[in-house]
Amino acid sequence: MKQYNFNAKVALVTGGIKGIGRAIAIALLKNNAKVVVCFNQDTFAAKDMEQSLKEQGLFDFLILQKDISSRGQVRELLRAIEDKWHQQVAYLINNAGILKQGNFFELSDEQWDRTLAVNLKSAFILAQECLPKMQFGDAIVNISSVGGQTGGDLASDYAASKAALISLTRSLARIASKQGVRSNAVAPGWIETPIFNDKRIEELKLEAKTKIPLGRMGRPEEVADAVLFLLSDDASFITGHTLNVNGGMYFG
Ligand SMILES: NC(=O)c1ccc[n+]([C@@H]2O[C@H](COP(=O)([O-])OP(=O)(O)OC[C@H]3O[C@@H](n4cnc5c(N)ncnc54)[C@H](OP(=O)(O)O)[C@@H]3O)[C@@H](O)[C@H]2O)c1
């Protein structure tokens, strides 16, 4: 993997204790960023993450349990970051997301609202809270999804949230450019993470052989590579873009 230097600035990775977020957090720590990750429920995975980072000799991190769909909890999170490092968030990675697949006609109002709150509203709240203090050269990356580009018959709430996240990314690119901050999205295809249970992963692995031109599911580290590129100065003239990391599943 390419080496970057994120100059000991603070990166916030929402939902960074497992799956794609965890890979992003580890990659950032290995490239000289201070990293804060938050999670919602899974204290077991959070402990595992903490132990694993320490075993890898990575110590410049903070792990906090906060629901990022709540503005109050986001403010607590940002205060904790400031208290620890006396620095502001320079790199905001809106990664946390939820997906529950099922029949469209059984999708409840409650599920619709929760999915939109976690996958979309959180990115709005975090951008609104972080952006005023971000500096020239800082960057935002939102983790969208191929589902937001193609629609999804099994998760229309999720697909709508991820499509809107691309729109929010573009709005933020216009708003943030005035202060020299870039905003981009990454749209992963099928990535092997705990968002799917083991049975679903086995099904997707089989389907990938025919549905994905590169013939396989992706790895979280392959998404992290794209995120680090977009955060880095190598992408200094790229903003408002959505980078597909999907093995050729969708080209738009
Ligand atoms: N895996 C894929 O194929 C795929 C494809 C396209 C896009 N994506 C997107 O990539 C992102 C990461 O997905 P993943 O596959 O790595 O998922 P994952 O393994 O299920 O991890 C999701 C993370 O988000 C956290 N989270 C959920 N709700 C939260 C909340 N309200 N507040 C704070 N944290 C919260 C979870 O914490 P807890 O476990 O504690 O709840 C967990 O750490 C998501 O936005 C997902 O939609 C994934």
Short mmCIF file of C-alpha atoms and ligand atoms in Angstrom, two decimals:
data_model
loop_
_atom_site.label_atom_id
_atom_site.label_comp_id
_atom_site.label_asym_id
_atom_site.label_seq_id
_atom_site.Cartn_x
_atom_site.Cartn_y
_atom_site.Cartn_z
CA MET A 1 0.00 0.00 0.00
CA LYS A 2 1.14 3.56 -0.76
CA GLN A 3 2.44 5.54 2.23
CA TYR A 4 0.97 8.93 3.09
CA ASN A 5 1.75 11.39 5.83
CA PHE A 6 -1.34 12.80 7.50
CA ASN A 7 0.86 14.97 9.72
CA ALA A 8 -0.53 13.87 13.10
CA LYS A 9 -3.85 15.51 12.28
CA VAL A 10 -7.07 14.08 13.72
CA ALA A 11 -9.24 11.76 11.63
CA LEU A 12 -12.73 10.80 12.77
CA VAL A 13 -14.01 7.49 11.37
CA THR A 14 -17.61 6.83 12.33
CA GLY A 15 -18.40 3.15 12.81
CA GLY A 16 -14.70 2.37 12.80
CA ILE A 17 -14.54 -0.73 14.99
CA LYS A 18 -15.35 -3.31 12.34
CA GLY A 19 -15.57 -3.88 8.61
CA ILE A 20 -14.67 -1.03 6.27
CA GLY A 21 -14.34 1.58 9.03
CA ARG A 22 -11.87 -0.55 10.92
CA ALA A 23 -9.70 -0.94 7.80
CA ILE A 24 -9.82 2.83 7.23
CA ALA A 25 -8.90 3.55 10.87
CA ILE A 26 -5.94 1.16 10.83
CA ALA A 27 -4.67 2.54 7.51
CA LEU A 28 -4.90 6.10 8.83
CA LEU A 29 -3.04 5.19 12.02
CA LYS A 30 -0.29 3.59 9.93
CA ASN A 31 -0.03 6.82 7.93
CA ASN A 32 0.56 9.19 10.82
CA ALA A 33 -2.96 10.32 11.67
CA LYS A 34 -4.49 10.43 15.11
CA VAL A 35 -7.70 8.44 14.84
CA VAL A 36 -10.97 8.51 16.70
CA VAL A 37 -13.53 5.84 15.97
CA CYS A 38 -17.04 5.58 17.32
CA PHE A 39 -19.55 2.79 17.40
CA ASN A 40 -23.13 2.29 18.51
CA GLN A 41 -23.55 -1.04 20.34
CA ASP A 42 -20.89 -3.67 19.83
CA THR A 43 -18.65 -3.28 22.88
CA PHE A 44 -17.09 -6.69 22.19
CA ALA A 45 -15.84 -5.56 18.76
CA ALA A 46 -14.67 -2.27 20.29
CA LYS A 47 -12.53 -4.11 22.86
CA ASP A 48 -11.17 -6.39 20.15
CA MET A 49 -10.25 -3.34 18.05
CA GLU A 50 -8.49 -1.70 21.00
CA GLN A 51 -6.46 -4.80 21.76
CA SER A 52 -5.58 -5.38 18.11
CA LEU A 53 -4.36 -1.80 17.64
CA LYS A 54 -2.15 -2.02 20.72
CA GLU A 55 -0.71 -5.35 19.53
CA GLN A 56 0.16 -3.64 16.23
CA GLY A 57 2.00 -0.89 18.14
CA LEU A 58 -0.65 1.69 17.25
CA PHE A 59 -1.57 3.91 20.20
CA ASP A 60 -2.73 7.31 18.91
CA PHE A 61 -6.41 6.47 18.93
CA LEU A 62 -9.63 7.01 20.83
CA ILE A 63 -12.62 4.65 20.74
CA LEU A 64 -15.97 6.01 21.91
CA GLN A 65 -19.51 4.66 22.06
CA LYS A 66 -21.73 7.34 20.52
CA ASP A 67 -24.85 7.24 18.37
CA ILE A 68 -23.95 9.61 15.56
CA SER A 69 -27.58 10.14 14.56
CA SER A 70 -27.91 12.23 17.76
CA ARG A 71 -26.56 15.79 17.62
CA GLY A 72 -26.06 15.76 21.38
CA GLN A 73 -23.90 12.63 21.23
CA VAL A 74 -21.94 14.01 18.26
CA ARG A 75 -21.17 17.12 20.31
CA GLU A 76 -20.00 14.91 23.22
CA LEU A 77 -17.79 13.02 20.79
CA LEU A 78 -16.21 16.21 19.43
CA ARG A 79 -15.64 17.55 22.96
CA ALA A 80 -13.87 14.31 23.92
CA ILE A 81 -11.58 14.64 20.88
CA GLU A 82 -10.72 18.22 21.77
CA ASP A 83 -10.08 17.28 25.39
CA LYS A 84 -7.71 14.46 24.40
CA TRP A 85 -5.63 16.14 21.70
CA HIS A 86 -6.51 19.87 21.78
CA GLN A 87 -6.99 19.57 18.04
CA GLN A 88 -9.98 19.74 15.73
CA VAL A 89 -11.10 17.06 13.28
CA ALA A 90 -9.17 17.50 10.01
CA TYR A 91 -10.40 14.38 8.24
CA LEU A 92 -14.04 13.40 8.58
CA ILE A 93 -14.96 9.94 7.31
CA ASN A 94 -18.71 9.34 7.50
CA ASN A 95 -18.60 5.56 7.37
CA ALA A 96 -21.14 4.26 9.90
CA GLY A 97 -24.15 2.73 8.27
CA ILE A 98 -26.90 0.17 8.78
CA LEU A 99 -28.50 -2.21 6.31
CA LYS A 100 -31.51 -4.46 6.90
CA GLN A 101 -32.72 -6.32 3.85
CA GLY A 102 -36.32 -7.41 3.38
CA ASN A 103 -39.54 -7.09 1.45
CA PHE A 104 -40.38 -3.50 0.42
CA PHE A 105 -44.01 -3.89 1.52
CA GLU A 106 -42.94 -4.92 5.02
CA LEU A 107 -40.54 -1.99 5.48
CA SER A 108 -41.79 -0.04 8.53
CA ASP A 109 -41.83 3.73 9.03
CA GLU A 110 -39.52 3.17 12.00
CA GLN A 111 -36.92 1.33 9.91
CA TRP A 112 -37.11 3.95 7.15
CA ASP A 113 -36.52 6.77 9.66
CA ARG A 114 -33.71 4.96 11.48
CA THR A 115 -31.84 4.09 8.27
CA LEU A 116 -32.07 7.67 7.02
CA ALA A 117 -30.99 8.98 10.43
CA VAL A 118 -27.90 6.76 10.75
CA ASN A 119 -26.80 6.69 7.11
CA LEU A 120 -27.61 10.25 6.06
CA LYS A 121 -28.58 12.64 8.84
CA SER A 122 -25.44 11.74 10.80
CA ALA A 123 -23.27 12.96 7.90
CA PHE A 124 -25.21 16.22 7.81
CA ILE A 125 -24.81 16.69 11.59
CA LEU A 126 -21.12 15.84 11.57
CA ALA A 127 -20.35 18.08 8.61
CA GLN A 128 -22.25 20.95 10.19
CA GLU A 129 -20.42 20.50 13.51
CA CYS A 130 -16.91 19.86 12.08
CA LEU A 131 -16.67 22.00 8.96
CA PRO A 132 -16.53 25.45 10.62
CA LYS A 133 -13.28 24.43 12.33
CA MET A 134 -11.68 22.58 9.41
CA GLN A 135 -8.63 24.11 7.71
CA PHE A 136 -7.34 24.47 4.16
CA GLY A 137 -6.29 21.00 2.92
CA ASP A 138 -8.61 19.08 5.25
CA ALA A 139 -11.12 16.67 3.72
CA ILE A 140 -14.38 14.78 4.08
CA VAL A 141 -15.10 11.32 2.65
CA ASN A 142 -18.61 9.87 2.82
CA ILE A 143 -19.08 6.13 2.37
CA SER A 144 -21.99 5.69 -0.01
CA SER A 145 -22.80 2.42 -1.80
CA VAL A 146 -23.41 0.89 -5.19
CA GLY A 147 -26.96 0.47 -3.86
CA GLY A 148 -27.32 4.25 -3.91
CA GLN A 149 -26.42 4.25 -7.60
CA THR A 150 -28.52 1.31 -8.80
CA GLY A 151 -31.39 1.23 -6.28
CA GLY A 152 -32.05 -1.88 -4.25
CA ASP A 153 -35.15 -4.06 -4.23
CA LEU A 154 -34.26 -5.56 -0.84
CA ALA A 155 -33.36 -2.29 0.90
CA SER A 156 -34.94 0.79 -0.65
CA ASP A 157 -34.43 2.77 2.56
CA TYR A 158 -30.71 2.02 2.45
CA ALA A 159 -30.46 2.79 -1.29
CA ALA A 160 -32.26 6.12 -0.83
CA SER A 161 -29.97 7.08 2.05
CA LYS A 162 -26.85 6.24 0.02
CA ALA A 163 -28.07 8.12 -3.08
CA ALA A 164 -28.80 11.16 -0.93
CA LEU A 165 -25.35 10.85 0.63
CA ILE A 166 -23.84 11.34 -2.85
CA SER A 167 -25.95 14.48 -3.23
CA LEU A 168 -24.86 15.70 0.22
CA THR A 169 -21.23 15.02 -0.75
CA ARG A 170 -21.63 17.32 -3.77
CA SER A 171 -23.37 20.04 -1.76
CA LEU A 172 -20.59 19.87 0.83
CA ALA A 173 -17.98 20.09 -1.94
CA ARG A 174 -19.51 23.44 -2.98
CA ILE A 175 -19.86 24.69 0.61
CA ALA A 176 -16.46 23.49 1.88
CA SER A 177 -14.41 24.58 -1.13
CA LYS A 178 -14.71 28.18 0.09
CA GLN A 179 -12.36 27.21 2.94
CA GLY A 180 -10.14 24.89 0.88
CA VAL A 181 -11.74 21.69 2.20
CA ARG A 182 -12.67 18.88 -0.20
CA SER A 183 -15.65 16.53 0.00
CA ASN A 184 -15.83 13.23 -1.87
CA ALA A 185 -17.66 9.93 -1.66
CA VAL A 186 -16.59 6.32 -2.07
CA ALA A 187 -19.22 3.90 -3.35
CA PRO A 188 -18.25 0.34 -2.45
CA GLY A 189 -19.80 -2.67 -4.14
CA TRP A 190 -20.07 -5.95 -2.23
CA ILE A 191 -17.43 -5.98 0.50
CA GLU A 192 -16.91 -8.86 2.92
CA THR A 193 -17.80 -7.37 6.33
CA PRO A 194 -20.03 -8.08 9.36
CA ILE A 195 -22.82 -5.98 7.77
CA PHE A 196 -23.79 -9.36 6.23
CA ASN A 197 -24.22 -12.53 8.28
CA ASP A 198 -22.09 -15.56 7.38
CA LYS A 199 -24.86 -17.20 5.34
CA ARG A 200 -25.42 -14.06 3.25
CA ILE A 201 -21.67 -13.70 2.64
CA GLU A 202 -21.50 -17.23 1.26
CA GLU A 203 -24.46 -16.44 -1.06
CA LEU A 204 -22.87 -13.19 -2.20
CA LYS A 205 -19.52 -14.89 -2.85
CA LEU A 206 -21.28 -17.29 -5.19
CA GLU A 207 -23.30 -14.54 -6.91
CA ALA A 208 -20.16 -12.42 -7.28
CA LYS A 209 -18.67 -14.95 -9.68
CA THR A 210 -21.27 -13.99 -12.30
CA LYS A 211 -22.54 -10.55 -11.23
CA ILE A 212 -19.22 -8.80 -10.65
CA PRO A 213 -16.85 -8.48 -13.64
CA LEU A 214 -13.80 -9.04 -11.39
CA GLY A 215 -15.57 -12.16 -10.12
CA ARG A 216 -15.32 -11.69 -6.35
CA MET A 217 -16.36 -9.63 -3.33
CA GLY A 218 -14.07 -6.81 -2.27
CA ARG A 219 -11.94 -6.51 0.86
CA PRO A 220 -12.33 -3.67 3.41
CA GLU A 221 -8.68 -2.71 2.80
CA GLU A 222 -9.47 -2.07 -0.88
CA VAL A 223 -12.06 0.51 0.19
CA ALA A 224 -9.62 2.00 2.71
CA ASP A 225 -7.04 2.48 -0.08
CA ALA A 226 -9.54 4.62 -2.02
CA VAL A 227 -10.47 6.62 1.08
CA LEU A 228 -6.86 7.42 1.96
CA PHE A 229 -6.20 8.55 -1.62
CA LEU A 230 -9.19 10.93 -1.51
CA LEU A 231 -8.14 12.31 1.90
CA SER A 232 -4.56 12.85 0.77
CA ASP A 233 -2.95 15.73 -1.12
CA ASP A 234 -2.66 13.36 -4.09
CA ALA A 235 -6.36 14.17 -4.60
CA SER A 236 -5.90 17.92 -4.05
CA PHE A 237 -7.95 18.91 -7.14
CA ILE A 238 -10.68 16.30 -6.69
CA THR A 239 -13.90 17.33 -4.96
CA GLY A 240 -17.56 16.39 -5.34
CA HIS A 241 -16.51 13.06 -6.86
CA THR A 242 -17.85 9.56 -6.16
CA LEU A 243 -15.19 6.89 -6.52
CA ASN A 244 -16.55 3.41 -7.28
CA VAL A 245 -14.81 0.50 -5.54
CA ASN A 246 -16.98 -2.28 -6.86
CA GLY A 247 -15.05 -4.68 -9.10
CA GLY A 248 -16.84 -3.34 -12.17
CA MET A 249 -20.35 -4.00 -10.88
CA TYR A 250 -21.49 -0.50 -11.89
CA PHE A 251 -19.60 2.01 -14.03
CA GLY A 252 -21.67 5.21 -13.75
N1 LIG B 1 -20.05 -4.14 3.22
C1 LIG B 1 -20.52 -3.76 2.05
O1 LIG B 1 -20.71 -4.56 1.12
C2 LIG B 1 -20.83 -2.32 1.80
C3 LIG B 1 -21.15 -1.94 0.49
C4 LIG B 1 -21.42 -0.62 0.22
C5 LIG B 1 -21.39 0.32 1.23
N2 LIG B 1 -21.10 -0.08 2.50
C6 LIG B 1 -21.11 0.97 3.54
O2 LIG B 1 -19.87 1.02 4.18
C7 LIG B 1 -20.04 1.46 5.53
C8 LIG B 1 -19.40 0.45 6.47
O3 LIG B 1 -20.04 -0.80 6.25
P1 LIG B 1 -19.51 -2.17 6.83
O4 LIG B 1 -19.87 -3.18 5.83
O5 LIG B 1 -18.12 -2.03 7.32
O6 LIG B 1 -20.54 -2.30 8.05
P2 LIG B 1 -20.39 -3.00 9.50
O7 LIG B 1 -19.31 -3.99 9.46
O8 LIG B 1 -21.76 -3.41 9.87
O9 LIG B 1 -19.95 -1.77 10.42
C9 LIG B 1 -20.80 -0.67 10.61
C10 LIG B 1 -20.28 0.17 11.74
O10 LIG B 1 -21.17 1.29 11.91
C11 LIG B 1 -21.44 1.44 13.30
N3 LIG B 1 -22.71 2.09 13.53
C12 LIG B 1 -23.95 1.69 13.14
N4 LIG B 1 -24.87 2.54 13.58
C13 LIG B 1 -24.21 3.52 14.26
C14 LIG B 1 -24.62 4.67 14.99
N5 LIG B 1 -25.91 5.01 15.08
N6 LIG B 1 -23.67 5.43 15.59
C15 LIG B 1 -22.37 5.08 15.51
N7 LIG B 1 -21.92 4.01 14.84
C16 LIG B 1 -22.84 3.23 14.24
C17 LIG B 1 -21.44 0.02 13.81
O11 LIG B 1 -21.28 0.01 15.23
P3 LIG B 1 -22.05 -1.15 16.10
O12 LIG B 1 -21.63 -2.45 15.50
O13 LIG B 1 -21.59 -0.93 17.47
O14 LIG B 1 -23.52 -0.89 15.90
C18 LIG B 1 -20.24 -0.55 13.08
O15 LIG B 1 -19.06 -0.20 13.74
C19 LIG B 1 -21.55 1.58 5.74
O16 LIG B 1 -21.96 2.90 5.58
C20 LIG B 1 -22.12 0.72 4.64
O17 LIG B 1 -23.40 1.12 4.26
C21 LIG B 1 -20.82 -1.37 2.81
#
